[in-house]
PDB file of N, CA and C in Angstrom:
ATOM      1  N   MET A1017     -33.409  28.856 -20.645  1.00  0.00           N
ATOM      2  CA  MET A1017     -33.126  28.935 -22.067  1.00  0.00           C
ATOM      3  C   MET A1017     -33.844  30.128 -22.698  1.00  0.00           C
ATOM      4  N   GLU A1018     -35.033  30.409 -22.234  1.00  0.00           N
ATOM      5  CA  GLU A1018     -35.789  31.534 -22.769  1.00  0.00           C
ATOM      6  C   GLU A1018     -35.066  32.856 -22.488  1.00  0.00           C
ATOM      7  N   GLU A1019     -34.482  32.976 -21.292  1.00  0.00           N
ATOM      8  CA  GLU A1019     -33.733  34.190 -20.959  1.00  0.00           C
ATOM      9  C   GLU A1019     -32.520  34.355 -21.863  1.00  0.00           C
ATOM     10  N   TYR A1020     -31.851  33.241 -22.158  1.00  0.00           N
ATOM     11  CA  TYR A1020     -30.692  33.279 -23.047  1.00  0.00           C
ATOM     12  C   TYR A1020     -31.094  33.800 -24.417  1.00  0.00           C
ATOM     13  N   LYS A1021     -32.203  33.289 -24.962  1.00  0.00           N
ATOM     14  CA  LYS A1021     -32.671  33.737 -26.275  1.00  0.00           C
ATOM     15  C   LYS A1021     -32.999  35.221 -26.258  1.00  0.00           C
ATOM     16  N   LYS A1022     -33.587  35.687 -25.163  1.00  0.00           N
ATOM     17  CA  LYS A1022     -33.919  37.108 -25.038  1.00  0.00           C
ATOM     18  C   LYS A1022     -32.640  37.951 -25.034  1.00  0.00           C
ATOM     19  N   VAL A1023     -31.624  37.496 -24.326  1.00  0.00           N
ATOM     20  CA  VAL A1023     -30.346  38.218 -24.286  1.00  0.00           C
ATOM     21  C   VAL A1023     -29.740  38.289 -25.686  1.00  0.00           C
ATOM     22  N   ILE A1024     -29.724  37.169 -26.394  1.00  0.00           N
ATOM     23  CA  ILE A1024     -29.174  37.134 -27.749  1.00  0.00           C
ATOM     24  C   ILE A1024     -29.957  38.082 -28.659  1.00  0.00           C
ATOM     25  N   GLU A1025     -31.272  38.035 -28.573  1.00  0.00           N
ATOM     26  CA  GLU A1025     -32.099  38.928 -29.390  1.00  0.00           C
ATOM     27  C   GLU A1025     -31.789  40.391 -29.095  1.00  0.00           C
ATOM     28  N   GLU A1026     -31.637  40.730 -27.830  1.00  0.00           N
ATOM     29  CA  GLU A1026     -31.337  42.113 -27.452  1.00  0.00           C
ATOM     30  C   GLU A1026     -29.949  42.532 -27.932  1.00  0.00           C
ATOM     31  N   LEU A1027     -28.970  41.621 -27.816  1.00  0.00           N
ATOM     32  CA  LEU A1027     -27.622  41.922 -28.309  1.00  0.00           C
ATOM     33  C   LEU A1027     -27.633  42.168 -29.819  1.00  0.00           C
ATOM     34  N   ILE A1028     -28.336  41.313 -30.549  1.00  0.00           N
ATOM     35  CA  ILE A1028     -28.401  41.452 -31.998  1.00  0.00           C
ATOM     36  C   ILE A1028     -29.127  42.737 -32.389  1.00  0.00           C
ATOM     37  N   LYS A1029     -30.213  43.046 -31.689  1.00  0.00           N
ATOM     38  CA  LYS A1029     -30.938  44.284 -31.969  1.00  0.00           C
ATOM     39  C   LYS A1029     -30.041  45.490 -31.717  1.00  0.00           C
ATOM     40  N   PHE A1030     -29.365  45.500 -30.590  1.00  0.00           N
ATOM     41  CA  PHE A1030     -28.458  46.600 -30.254  1.00  0.00           C
ATOM     42  C   PHE A1030     -27.404  46.755 -31.349  1.00  0.00           C
ATOM     43  N   ARG A1031     -26.791  45.630 -31.740  1.00  0.00           N
ATOM     44  CA  ARG A1031     -25.752  45.643 -32.773  1.00  0.00           C
ATOM     45  C   ARG A1031     -26.314  46.125 -34.106  1.00  0.00           C
ATOM     46  N   ASN A1032     -27.427  45.557 -34.518  1.00  0.00           N
ATOM     47  CA  ASN A1032     -27.991  45.881 -35.826  1.00  0.00           C
ATOM     48  C   ASN A1032     -28.507  47.312 -35.908  1.00  0.00           C
ATOM     49  N   ASP A1033     -29.072  47.812 -34.811  1.00  0.00           N
ATOM     50  CA  ASP A1033     -29.543  49.203 -34.796  1.00  0.00           C
ATOM     51  C   ASP A1033     -28.400  50.180 -35.084  1.00  0.00           C
ATOM     52  N   ARG A1034     -27.191  49.777 -34.765  1.00  0.00           N
ATOM     53  CA  ARG A1034     -26.024  50.643 -34.948  1.00  0.00           C
ATOM     54  C   ARG A1034     -25.199  50.266 -36.183  1.00  0.00           C
ATOM     55  N   ASP A1035     -25.666  49.272 -36.930  1.00  0.00           N
ATOM     56  CA  ASP A1035     -24.959  48.780 -38.115  1.00  0.00           C
ATOM     57  C   ASP A1035     -23.536  48.337 -37.768  1.00  0.00           C
ATOM     58  N   TRP A1036     -23.421  47.608 -36.672  1.00  0.00           N
ATOM     59  CA  TRP A1036     -22.106  47.134 -36.218  1.00  0.00           C
ATOM     60  C   TRP A1036     -21.814  45.702 -36.627  1.00  0.00           C
ATOM     61  N   GLU A1037     -22.772  45.024 -37.241  1.00  0.00           N
ATOM     62  CA  GLU A1037     -22.516  43.640 -37.627  1.00  0.00           C
ATOM     63  C   GLU A1037     -21.297  43.550 -38.550  1.00  0.00           C
ATOM     64  N   GLN A1038     -21.084  44.573 -39.349  1.00  0.00           N
ATOM     65  CA  GLN A1038     -19.946  44.593 -40.263  1.00  0.00           C
ATOM     66  C   GLN A1038     -18.608  44.473 -39.534  1.00  0.00           C
ATOM     67  N   PHE A1039     -18.578  44.821 -38.263  1.00  0.00           N
ATOM     68  CA  PHE A1039     -17.348  44.752 -37.472  1.00  0.00           C
ATOM     69  C   PHE A1039     -17.248  43.460 -36.661  1.00  0.00           C
ATOM     70  N   HIS A1040     -18.319  42.692 -36.633  1.00  0.00           N
ATOM     71  CA  HIS A1040     -18.404  41.526 -35.747  1.00  0.00           C
ATOM     72  C   HIS A1040     -18.056  40.218 -36.448  1.00  0.00           C
ATOM     73  N   ASP A1041     -16.906  40.189 -37.121  1.00  0.00           N
ATOM     74  CA  ASP A1041     -16.438  38.914 -37.649  1.00  0.00           C
ATOM     75  C   ASP A1041     -15.824  38.130 -36.487  1.00  0.00           C
ATOM     76  N   SER A1042     -15.534  36.868 -36.733  1.00  0.00           N
ATOM     77  CA  SER A1042     -15.044  36.000 -35.657  1.00  0.00           C
ATOM     78  C   SER A1042     -13.771  36.519 -35.015  1.00  0.00           C
ATOM     79  N   LYS A1043     -12.856  37.004 -35.836  1.00  0.00           N
ATOM     80  CA  LYS A1043     -11.580  37.517 -35.309  1.00  0.00           C
ATOM     81  C   LYS A1043     -11.819  38.685 -34.361  1.00  0.00           C
ATOM     82  N   ASN A1044     -12.630  39.641 -34.791  1.00  0.00           N
ATOM     83  CA  ASN A1044     -12.856  40.822 -33.957  1.00  0.00           C
ATOM     84  C   ASN A1044     -13.645  40.497 -32.698  1.00  0.00           C
ATOM     85  N   LEU A1045     -14.572  39.575 -32.783  1.00  0.00           N
ATOM     86  CA  LEU A1045     -15.293  39.164 -31.579  1.00  0.00           C
ATOM     87  C   LEU A1045     -14.351  38.471 -30.595  1.00  0.00           C
ATOM     88  N   ALA A1046     -13.464  37.612 -31.108  1.00  0.00           N
ATOM     89  CA  ALA A1046     -12.492  36.936 -30.237  1.00  0.00           C
ATOM     90  C   ALA A1046     -11.541  37.949 -29.607  1.00  0.00           C
ATOM     91  N   LEU A1047     -11.093  38.917 -30.391  1.00  0.00           N
ATOM     92  CA  LEU A1047     -10.220  39.965 -29.839  1.00  0.00           C
ATOM     93  C   LEU A1047     -10.955  40.786 -28.785  1.00  0.00           C
ATOM     94  N   ALA A1048     -12.220  41.090 -29.040  1.00  0.00           N
ATOM     95  CA  ALA A1048     -13.008  41.858 -28.071  1.00  0.00           C
ATOM     96  C   ALA A1048     -13.151  41.096 -26.757  1.00  0.00           C
ATOM     97  N   ILE A1049     -13.346  39.781 -26.843  1.00  0.00           N
ATOM     98  CA  ILE A1049     -13.431  38.959 -25.627  1.00  0.00           C
ATOM     99  C   ILE A1049     -12.132  39.070 -24.850  1.00  0.00           C
ATOM    100  N   SER A1050     -11.019  38.954 -25.545  1.00  0.00           N
ATOM    101  CA  SER A1050      -9.712  39.020 -24.900  1.00  0.00           C
ATOM    102  C   SER A1050      -9.471  40.381 -24.250  1.00  0.00           C
ATOM    103  N   ILE A1051      -9.813  41.430 -24.956  1.00  0.00           N
ATOM    104  CA  ILE A1051      -9.617  42.784 -24.425  1.00  0.00           C
ATOM    105  C   ILE A1051     -10.504  43.023 -23.209  1.00  0.00           C
ATOM    106  N   GLU A1052     -11.751  42.603 -23.306  1.00  0.00           N
ATOM    107  CA  GLU A1052     -12.653  42.787 -22.165  1.00  0.00           C
ATOM    108  C   GLU A1052     -12.228  41.914 -20.984  1.00  0.00           C
ATOM    109  N   ALA A1053     -11.693  40.727 -21.261  1.00  0.00           N
ATOM    110  CA  ALA A1053     -11.184  39.873 -20.184  1.00  0.00           C
ATOM    111  C   ALA A1053      -9.995  40.547 -19.501  1.00  0.00           C
ATOM    112  N   ALA A1054      -9.170  41.240 -20.283  1.00  0.00           N
ATOM    113  CA  ALA A1054      -8.046  41.985 -19.693  1.00  0.00           C
ATOM    114  C   ALA A1054      -8.564  43.097 -18.793  1.00  0.00           C
ATOM    115  N   GLU A1055      -9.624  43.765 -19.211  1.00  0.00           N
ATOM    116  CA  GLU A1055     -10.220  44.807 -18.369  1.00  0.00           C
ATOM    117  C   GLU A1055     -10.802  44.206 -17.087  1.00  0.00           C
ATOM    118  N   LEU A1056     -11.360  43.014 -17.194  1.00  0.00           N
ATOM    119  CA  LEU A1056     -11.839  42.301 -16.011  1.00  0.00           C
ATOM    120  C   LEU A1056     -10.673  41.992 -15.075  1.00  0.00           C
ATOM    121  N   ASN A1057      -9.585  41.496 -15.633  1.00  0.00           N
ATOM    122  CA  ASN A1057      -8.396  41.194 -14.831  1.00  0.00           C
ATOM    123  C   ASN A1057      -7.833  42.426 -14.150  1.00  0.00           C
ATOM    124  N   GLU A1058      -7.961  43.554 -14.812  1.00  0.00           N
ATOM    125  CA  GLU A1058      -7.427  44.801 -14.261  1.00  0.00           C
ATOM    126  C   GLU A1058      -8.062  45.150 -12.911  1.00  0.00           C
ATOM    127  N   LEU A1059      -9.292  44.708 -12.691  1.00  0.00           N
ATOM    128  CA  LEU A1059      -9.954  44.962 -11.411  1.00  0.00           C
ATOM    129  C   LEU A1059      -9.201  44.315 -10.250  1.00  0.00           C
ATOM    130  N   PHE A1060      -8.439  43.260 -10.550  1.00  0.00           N
ATOM    131  CA  PHE A1060      -7.741  42.504  -9.519  1.00  0.00           C
ATOM    132  C   PHE A1060      -6.237  42.808  -9.471  1.00  0.00           C
ATOM    133  N   LEU A1061      -5.781  43.574 -10.439  1.00  0.00           N
ATOM    134  CA  LEU A1061      -4.357  43.867 -10.555  1.00  0.00           C
ATOM    135  C   LEU A1061      -3.845  44.597  -9.317  1.00  0.00           C
ATOM    136  N   TRP A1062      -2.724  44.117  -8.810  1.00  0.00           N
ATOM    137  CA  TRP A1062      -2.000  44.691  -7.674  1.00  0.00           C
ATOM    138  C   TRP A1062      -2.748  44.580  -6.356  1.00  0.00           C
ATOM    139  N   LYS A1063      -3.787  43.786  -6.326  1.00  0.00           N
ATOM    140  CA  LYS A1063      -4.491  43.569  -5.059  1.00  0.00           C
ATOM    141  C   LYS A1063      -3.874  42.371  -4.348  1.00  0.00           C
ATOM    142  N   LYS A1064      -3.818  42.454  -3.049  1.00  0.00           N
ATOM    143  CA  LYS A1064      -3.345  41.327  -2.253  1.00  0.00           C
ATOM    144  C   LYS A1064      -4.438  40.274  -2.210  1.00  0.00           C
ATOM    145  N   ASP A1065      -4.053  39.043  -1.922  1.00  0.00           N
ATOM    146  CA  ASP A1065      -5.013  37.941  -1.904  1.00  0.00           C
ATOM    147  C   ASP A1065      -6.246  38.249  -1.065  1.00  0.00           C
ATOM    148  N   ASN A1066      -6.056  38.871   0.075  1.00  0.00           N
ATOM    149  CA  ASN A1066      -7.190  39.150   0.955  1.00  0.00           C
ATOM    150  C   ASN A1066      -8.051  40.319   0.459  1.00  0.00           C
ATOM    151  N   GLU A1067      -7.620  40.999  -0.603  1.00  0.00           N
ATOM    152  CA  GLU A1067      -8.382  42.126  -1.146  1.00  0.00           C
ATOM    153  C   GLU A1067      -9.164  41.756  -2.413  1.00  0.00           C
ATOM    154  N   THR A1068      -8.857  40.615  -2.991  1.00  0.00           N
ATOM    155  CA  THR A1068      -9.418  40.302  -4.310  1.00  0.00           C
ATOM    156  C   THR A1068     -10.927  40.078  -4.307  1.00  0.00           C
ATOM    157  N   GLU A1069     -11.484  39.704  -3.194  1.00  0.00           N
ATOM    158  CA  GLU A1069     -12.933  39.484  -3.136  1.00  0.00           C
ATOM    159  C   GLU A1069     -13.698  40.777  -2.881  1.00  0.00           C
ATOM    160  N   ASN A1070     -12.976  41.869  -2.683  1.00  0.00           N
ATOM    161  CA  ASN A1070     -13.615  43.145  -2.361  1.00  0.00           C
ATOM    162  C   ASN A1070     -13.552  44.133  -3.518  1.00  0.00           C
ATOM    163  N   VAL A1071     -13.695  43.639  -4.751  1.00  0.00           N
ATOM    164  CA  VAL A1071     -13.693  44.540  -5.899  1.00  0.00           C
ATOM    165  C   VAL A1071     -15.038  45.255  -5.967  1.00  0.00           C
ATOM    166  N   LYS A1072     -15.057  46.363  -6.684  1.00  0.00           N
ATOM    167  CA  LYS A1072     -16.307  47.101  -6.856  1.00  0.00           C
ATOM    168  C   LYS A1072     -17.255  46.266  -7.710  1.00  0.00           C
ATOM    169  N   ILE A1073     -18.370  45.881  -7.128  1.00  0.00           N
ATOM    170  CA  ILE A1073     -19.300  44.959  -7.772  1.00  0.00           C
ATOM    171  C   ILE A1073     -19.872  45.534  -9.065  1.00  0.00           C
ATOM    172  N   GLU A1074     -20.118  46.823  -9.113  1.00  0.00           N
ATOM    173  CA  GLU A1074     -20.664  47.426 -10.336  1.00  0.00           C
ATOM    174  C   GLU A1074     -19.668  47.320 -11.479  1.00  0.00           C
ATOM    175  N   LYS A1075     -18.396  47.533 -11.196  1.00  0.00           N
ATOM    176  CA  LYS A1075     -17.359  47.419 -12.224  1.00  0.00           C
ATOM    177  C   LYS A1075     -17.209  45.957 -12.648  1.00  0.00           C
ATOM    178  N   LEU A1076     -17.281  45.040 -11.697  1.00  0.00           N
ATOM    179  CA  LEU A1076     -17.219  43.613 -11.997  1.00  0.00           C
ATOM    180  C   LEU A1076     -18.366  43.216 -12.924  1.00  0.00           C
ATOM    181  N   LYS A1077     -19.574  43.693 -12.624  1.00  0.00           N
ATOM    182  CA  LYS A1077     -20.733  43.390 -13.458  1.00  0.00           C
ATOM    183  C   LYS A1077     -20.539  43.916 -14.880  1.00  0.00           C
ATOM    184  N   GLU A1078     -20.036  45.135 -15.005  1.00  0.00           N
ATOM    185  CA  GLU A1078     -19.818  45.730 -16.329  1.00  0.00           C
ATOM    186  C   GLU A1078     -18.840  44.923 -17.168  1.00  0.00           C
ATOM    187  N   GLU A1079     -17.697  44.626 -16.587  1.00  0.00           N
ATOM    188  CA  GLU A1079     -16.663  43.920 -17.352  1.00  0.00           C
ATOM    189  C   GLU A1079     -17.078  42.485 -17.668  1.00  0.00           C
ATOM    190  N   LEU A1080     -17.711  41.824 -16.724  1.00  0.00           N
ATOM    191  CA  LEU A1080     -18.185  40.469 -16.961  1.00  0.00           C
ATOM    192  C   LEU A1080     -19.271  40.461 -18.045  1.00  0.00           C
ATOM    193  N   ALA A1081     -20.149  41.449 -18.025  1.00  0.00           N
ATOM    194  CA  ALA A1081     -21.184  41.555 -19.059  1.00  0.00           C
ATOM    195  C   ALA A1081     -20.557  41.746 -20.434  1.00  0.00           C
ATOM    196  N   ASP A1082     -19.498  42.538 -20.525  1.00  0.00           N
ATOM    197  CA  ASP A1082     -18.819  42.732 -21.809  1.00  0.00           C
ATOM    198  C   ASP A1082     -18.237  41.413 -22.318  1.00  0.00           C
ATOM    199  N   VAL A1083     -17.552  40.679 -21.445  1.00  0.00           N
ATOM    200  CA  VAL A1083     -16.969  39.387 -21.842  1.00  0.00           C
ATOM    201  C   VAL A1083     -18.072  38.435 -22.311  1.00  0.00           C
ATOM    202  N   LEU A1084     -19.128  38.351 -21.534  1.00  0.00           N
ATOM    203  CA  LEU A1084     -20.224  37.439 -21.884  1.00  0.00           C
ATOM    204  C   LEU A1084     -20.934  37.871 -23.163  1.00  0.00           C
ATOM    205  N   SER A1085     -21.144  39.163 -23.336  1.00  0.00           N
ATOM    206  CA  SER A1085     -21.838  39.652 -24.527  1.00  0.00           C
ATOM    207  C   SER A1085     -21.096  39.273 -25.800  1.00  0.00           C
ATOM    208  N   PHE A1086     -19.803  39.534 -25.834  1.00  0.00           N
ATOM    209  CA  PHE A1086     -19.030  39.185 -27.026  1.00  0.00           C
ATOM    210  C   PHE A1086     -18.932  37.666 -27.192  1.00  0.00           C
ATOM    211  N   SER A1087     -18.882  36.944 -26.076  1.00  0.00           N
ATOM    212  CA  SER A1087     -18.865  35.476 -26.146  1.00  0.00           C
ATOM    213  C   SER A1087     -20.171  34.946 -26.728  1.00  0.00           C
ATOM    214  N   PHE A1088     -21.289  35.491 -26.267  1.00  0.00           N
ATOM    215  CA  PHE A1088     -22.589  35.082 -26.796  1.00  0.00           C
ATOM    216  C   PHE A1088     -22.695  35.374 -28.283  1.00  0.00           C
ATOM    217  N   LEU A1089     -22.219  36.554 -28.702  1.00  0.00           N
ATOM    218  CA  LEU A1089     -22.285  36.911 -30.116  1.00  0.00           C
ATOM    219  C   LEU A1089     -21.421  35.996 -30.977  1.00  0.00           C
ATOM    220  N   LEU A1090     -20.250  35.626 -30.475  1.00  0.00           N
ATOM    221  CA  LEU A1090     -19.385  34.721 -31.227  1.00  0.00           C
ATOM    222  C   LEU A1090     -20.025  33.332 -31.335  1.00  0.00           C
ATOM    223  N   ALA A1091     -20.599  32.862 -30.245  1.00  0.00           N
ATOM    224  CA  ALA A1091     -21.282  31.562 -30.268  1.00  0.00           C
ATOM    225  C   ALA A1091     -22.463  31.602 -31.229  1.00  0.00           C
ATOM    226  N   GLU A1092     -23.236  32.654 -31.194  1.00  0.00           N
ATOM    227  CA  GLU A1092     -24.401  32.793 -32.062  1.00  0.00           C
ATOM    228  C   GLU A1092     -23.971  32.842 -33.526  1.00  0.00           C
ATOM    229  N   LYS A1093     -22.881  33.517 -33.813  1.00  0.00           N
ATOM    230  CA  LYS A1093     -22.375  33.620 -35.181  1.00  0.00           C
ATOM    231  C   LYS A1093     -22.084  32.244 -35.771  1.00  0.00           C
ATOM    232  N   HIS A1094     -21.653  31.315 -34.937  1.00  0.00           N
ATOM    233  CA  HIS A1094     -21.303  29.968 -35.388  1.00  0.00           C
ATOM    234  C   HIS A1094     -22.372  28.930 -35.040  1.00  0.00           C
ATOM    235  N   ASN A1095     -23.563  29.431 -34.687  1.00  0.00           N
ATOM    236  CA  ASN A1095     -24.702  28.557 -34.358  1.00  0.00           C
ATOM    237  C   ASN A1095     -24.365  27.557 -33.254  1.00  0.00           C
ATOM    238  N   LEU A1096     -23.658  28.025 -32.249  1.00  0.00           N
ATOM    239  CA  LEU A1096     -23.302  27.181 -31.111  1.00  0.00           C
ATOM    240  C   LEU A1096     -24.220  27.492 -29.941  1.00  0.00           C
ATOM    241  N   ASN A1097     -24.704  26.460 -29.301  1.00  0.00           N
ATOM    242  CA  ASN A1097     -25.512  26.615 -28.103  1.00  0.00           C
ATOM    243  C   ASN A1097     -24.553  26.673 -26.919  1.00  0.00           C
ATOM    244  N   ILE A1098     -24.539  27.804 -26.222  1.00  0.00           N
ATOM    245  CA  ILE A1098     -23.560  27.965 -25.139  1.00  0.00           C
ATOM    246  C   ILE A1098     -23.720  26.924 -24.045  1.00  0.00           C
ATOM    247  N   PHE A1099     -24.944  26.513 -23.778  1.00  0.00           N
ATOM    248  CA  PHE A1099     -25.161  25.524 -22.732  1.00  0.00           C
ATOM    249  C   PHE A1099     -24.597  24.167 -23.156  1.00  0.00           C
ATOM    250  N   ASP A1100     -24.822  23.802 -24.409  1.00  0.00           N
ATOM    251  CA  ASP A1100     -24.297  22.532 -24.914  1.00  0.00           C
ATOM    252  C   ASP A1100     -22.774  22.513 -24.900  1.00  0.00           C
ATOM    253  N   ILE A1101     -22.144  23.611 -25.350  1.00  0.00           N
ATOM    254  CA  ILE A1101     -20.682  23.590 -25.421  1.00  0.00           C
ATOM    255  C   ILE A1101     -20.049  23.614 -24.033  1.00  0.00           C
ATOM    256  N   VAL A1102     -20.691  24.266 -23.083  1.00  0.00           N
ATOM    257  CA  VAL A1102     -20.164  24.261 -21.715  1.00  0.00           C
ATOM    258  C   VAL A1102     -20.328  22.884 -21.092  1.00  0.00           C
ATOM    259  N   LEU A1103     -21.475  22.257 -21.283  1.00  0.00           N
ATOM    260  CA  LEU A1103     -21.676  20.906 -20.750  1.00  0.00           C
ATOM    261  C   LEU A1103     -20.702  19.916 -21.380  1.00  0.00           C
ATOM    262  N   GLU A1104     -20.449  20.063 -22.674  1.00  0.00           N
ATOM    263  CA  GLU A1104     -19.476  19.208 -23.361  1.00  0.00           C
ATOM    264  C   GLU A1104     -18.072  19.409 -22.773  1.00  0.00           C
ATOM    265  N   LYS A1105     -17.723  20.649 -22.487  1.00  0.00           N
ATOM    266  CA  LYS A1105     -16.409  20.939 -21.911  1.00  0.00           C
ATOM    267  C   LYS A1105     -16.294  20.381 -20.496  1.00  0.00           C
ATOM    268  N   ILE A1106     -17.354  20.455 -19.728  1.00  0.00           N
ATOM    269  CA  ILE A1106     -17.336  19.860 -18.382  1.00  0.00           C
ATOM    270  C   ILE A1106     -17.080  18.365 -18.479  1.00  0.00           C
ATOM    271  N   LYS A1107     -17.728  17.706 -19.440  1.00  0.00           N
ATOM    272  CA  LYS A1107     -17.532  16.269 -19.629  1.00  0.00           C
ATOM    273  C   LYS A1107     -16.078  15.975 -19.997  1.00  0.00           C
ATOM    274  N   GLN A1108     -15.506  16.749 -20.899  1.00  0.00           N
ATOM    275  CA  GLN A1108     -14.101  16.570 -21.293  1.00  0.00           C
ATOM    276  C   GLN A1108     -13.177  16.771 -20.090  1.00  0.00           C
ATOM    277  N   ASN A1109     -13.454  17.807 -19.308  1.00  0.00           N
ATOM    278  CA  ASN A1109     -12.625  18.081 -18.137  1.00  0.00           C
ATOM    279  C   ASN A1109     -12.756  17.003 -17.074  1.00  0.00           C
ATOM    280  N   ALA A1110     -13.938  16.410 -16.965  1.00  0.00           N
ATOM    281  CA  ALA A1110     -14.138  15.327 -15.999  1.00  0.00           C
ATOM    282  C   ALA A1110     -13.258  14.131 -16.354  1.00  0.00           C
ATOM    283  N   GLU A1111     -13.057  13.918 -17.648  1.00  0.00           N
ATOM    284  CA  GLU A1111     -12.178  12.828 -18.076  1.00  0.00           C
ATOM    285  C   GLU A1111     -10.704  13.176 -17.831  1.00  0.00           C
ATOM    286  N   LYS A1112     -10.348  14.426 -18.043  1.00  0.00           N
ATOM    287  CA  LYS A1112      -8.964  14.865 -17.824  1.00  0.00           C
ATOM    288  C   LYS A1112      -8.621  14.938 -16.337  1.00  0.00           C
ATOM    289  N   TYR A1113      -9.618  15.304 -15.552  1.00  0.00           N
ATOM    290  CA  TYR A1113      -9.411  15.534 -14.123  1.00  0.00           C
ATOM    291  C   TYR A1113     -10.330  14.655 -13.286  1.00  0.00           C
ATOM    292  N   PRO A1114     -10.069  13.352 -13.233  1.00  0.00           N
ATOM    293  CA  PRO A1114     -10.925  12.484 -12.414  1.00  0.00           C
ATOM    294  C   PRO A1114     -10.830  12.896 -10.939  1.00  0.00           C
ATOM    295  N   VAL A1115     -11.944  12.810 -10.264  1.00  0.00           N
ATOM    296  CA  VAL A1115     -12.030  13.253  -8.871  1.00  0.00           C
ATOM    297  C   VAL A1115     -10.942  12.626  -8.011  1.00  0.00           C
ATOM    298  N   ASP A1116     -10.708  11.337  -8.161  1.00  0.00           N
ATOM    299  CA  ASP A1116      -9.746  10.656  -7.295  1.00  0.00           C
ATOM    300  C   ASP A1116      -8.321  11.177  -7.478  1.00  0.00           C
ATOM    301  N   LYS A1117      -8.008  11.787  -8.605  1.00  0.00           N
ATOM    302  CA  LYS A1117      -6.661  12.324  -8.831  1.00  0.00           C
ATOM    303  C   LYS A1117      -6.602  13.841  -8.678  1.00  0.00           C
ATOM    304  N   ALA A1118      -7.678  14.526  -9.001  1.00  0.00           N
ATOM    305  CA  ALA A1118      -7.644  15.985  -9.082  1.00  0.00           C
ATOM    306  C   ALA A1118      -8.189  16.705  -7.851  1.00  0.00           C
ATOM    307  N   LYS A1119      -8.891  15.994  -6.989  1.00  0.00           N
ATOM    308  CA  LYS A1119      -9.541  16.650  -5.858  1.00  0.00           C
ATOM    309  C   LYS A1119      -8.525  17.349  -4.967  1.00  0.00           C
ATOM    310  N   GLY A1120      -8.745  18.641  -4.766  1.00  0.00           N
ATOM    311  CA  GLY A1120      -7.918  19.420  -3.855  1.00  0.00           C
ATOM    312  C   GLY A1120      -6.577  19.880  -4.420  1.00  0.00           C
ATOM    313  N   THR A1121      -6.334  19.659  -5.698  1.00  0.00           N
ATOM    314  CA  THR A1121      -5.071  20.086  -6.284  1.00  0.00           C
ATOM    315  C   THR A1121      -5.334  20.948  -7.513  1.00  0.00           C
ATOM    316  N   ALA A1122      -4.439  21.892  -7.770  1.00  0.00           N
ATOM    317  CA  ALA A1122      -4.556  22.768  -8.932  1.00  0.00           C
ATOM    318  C   ALA A1122      -3.612  22.326 -10.055  1.00  0.00           C
ATOM    319  N   LYS A1123      -3.059  21.119  -9.917  1.00  0.00           N
ATOM    320  CA  LYS A1123      -2.143  20.628 -10.944  1.00  0.00           C
ATOM    321  C   LYS A1123      -2.880  20.398 -12.253  1.00  0.00           C
ATOM    322  N   LYS A1124      -2.162  20.612 -13.334  1.00  0.00           N
ATOM    323  CA  LYS A1124      -2.712  20.372 -14.664  1.00  0.00           C
ATOM    324  C   LYS A1124      -2.842  18.870 -14.888  1.00  0.00           C
ATOM    325  N   TYR A1125      -3.757  18.498 -15.795  1.00  0.00           N
ATOM    326  CA  TYR A1125      -4.056  17.072 -16.012  1.00  0.00           C
ATOM    327  C   TYR A1125      -2.827  16.250 -16.344  1.00  0.00           C
ATOM    328  N   ASN A1126      -1.839  16.823 -17.029  1.00  0.00           N
ATOM    329  CA  ASN A1126      -0.657  16.049 -17.387  1.00  0.00           C
ATOM    330  C   ASN A1126       0.363  15.987 -16.243  1.00  0.00           C
ATOM    331  N   GLU A1127       0.036  16.601 -15.114  1.00  0.00           N
ATOM    332  CA  GLU A1127       0.896  16.549 -13.934  1.00  0.00           C
ATOM    333  C   GLU A1127       0.317  15.657 -12.850  1.00  0.00           C
ATOM    334  N   LEU A1128      -0.895  15.170 -13.047  1.00  0.00           N
ATOM    335  CA  LEU A1128      -1.559  14.349 -12.020  1.00  0.00           C
ATOM    336  C   LEU A1128      -0.973  12.953 -11.948  1.00  0.00           C
TER     337      LEU A1128
END
């Protein structure tokens, strides 16, 4: 948790030093997450299944950091604890996807 707070503090300092908070409304942060996620997906575009695990790790780190950074900023803007919301989502998914029905299948919960 301490590392998370340090990351948030560093992100906010970086943003504030550049006077970028004015651009970081919820809509723009959500759009930035989507755009950065598309850039992450681009690393895998046109690769065969056996090639997808061999992406350039430095590029993967960069794009993943961008997605996470904007996600952290959006969560912080709404006073959301990322650990709490992820744990809550896992609990919701556990109810939607009980082990006895979902194990080993990629079917959606309404198809189980």
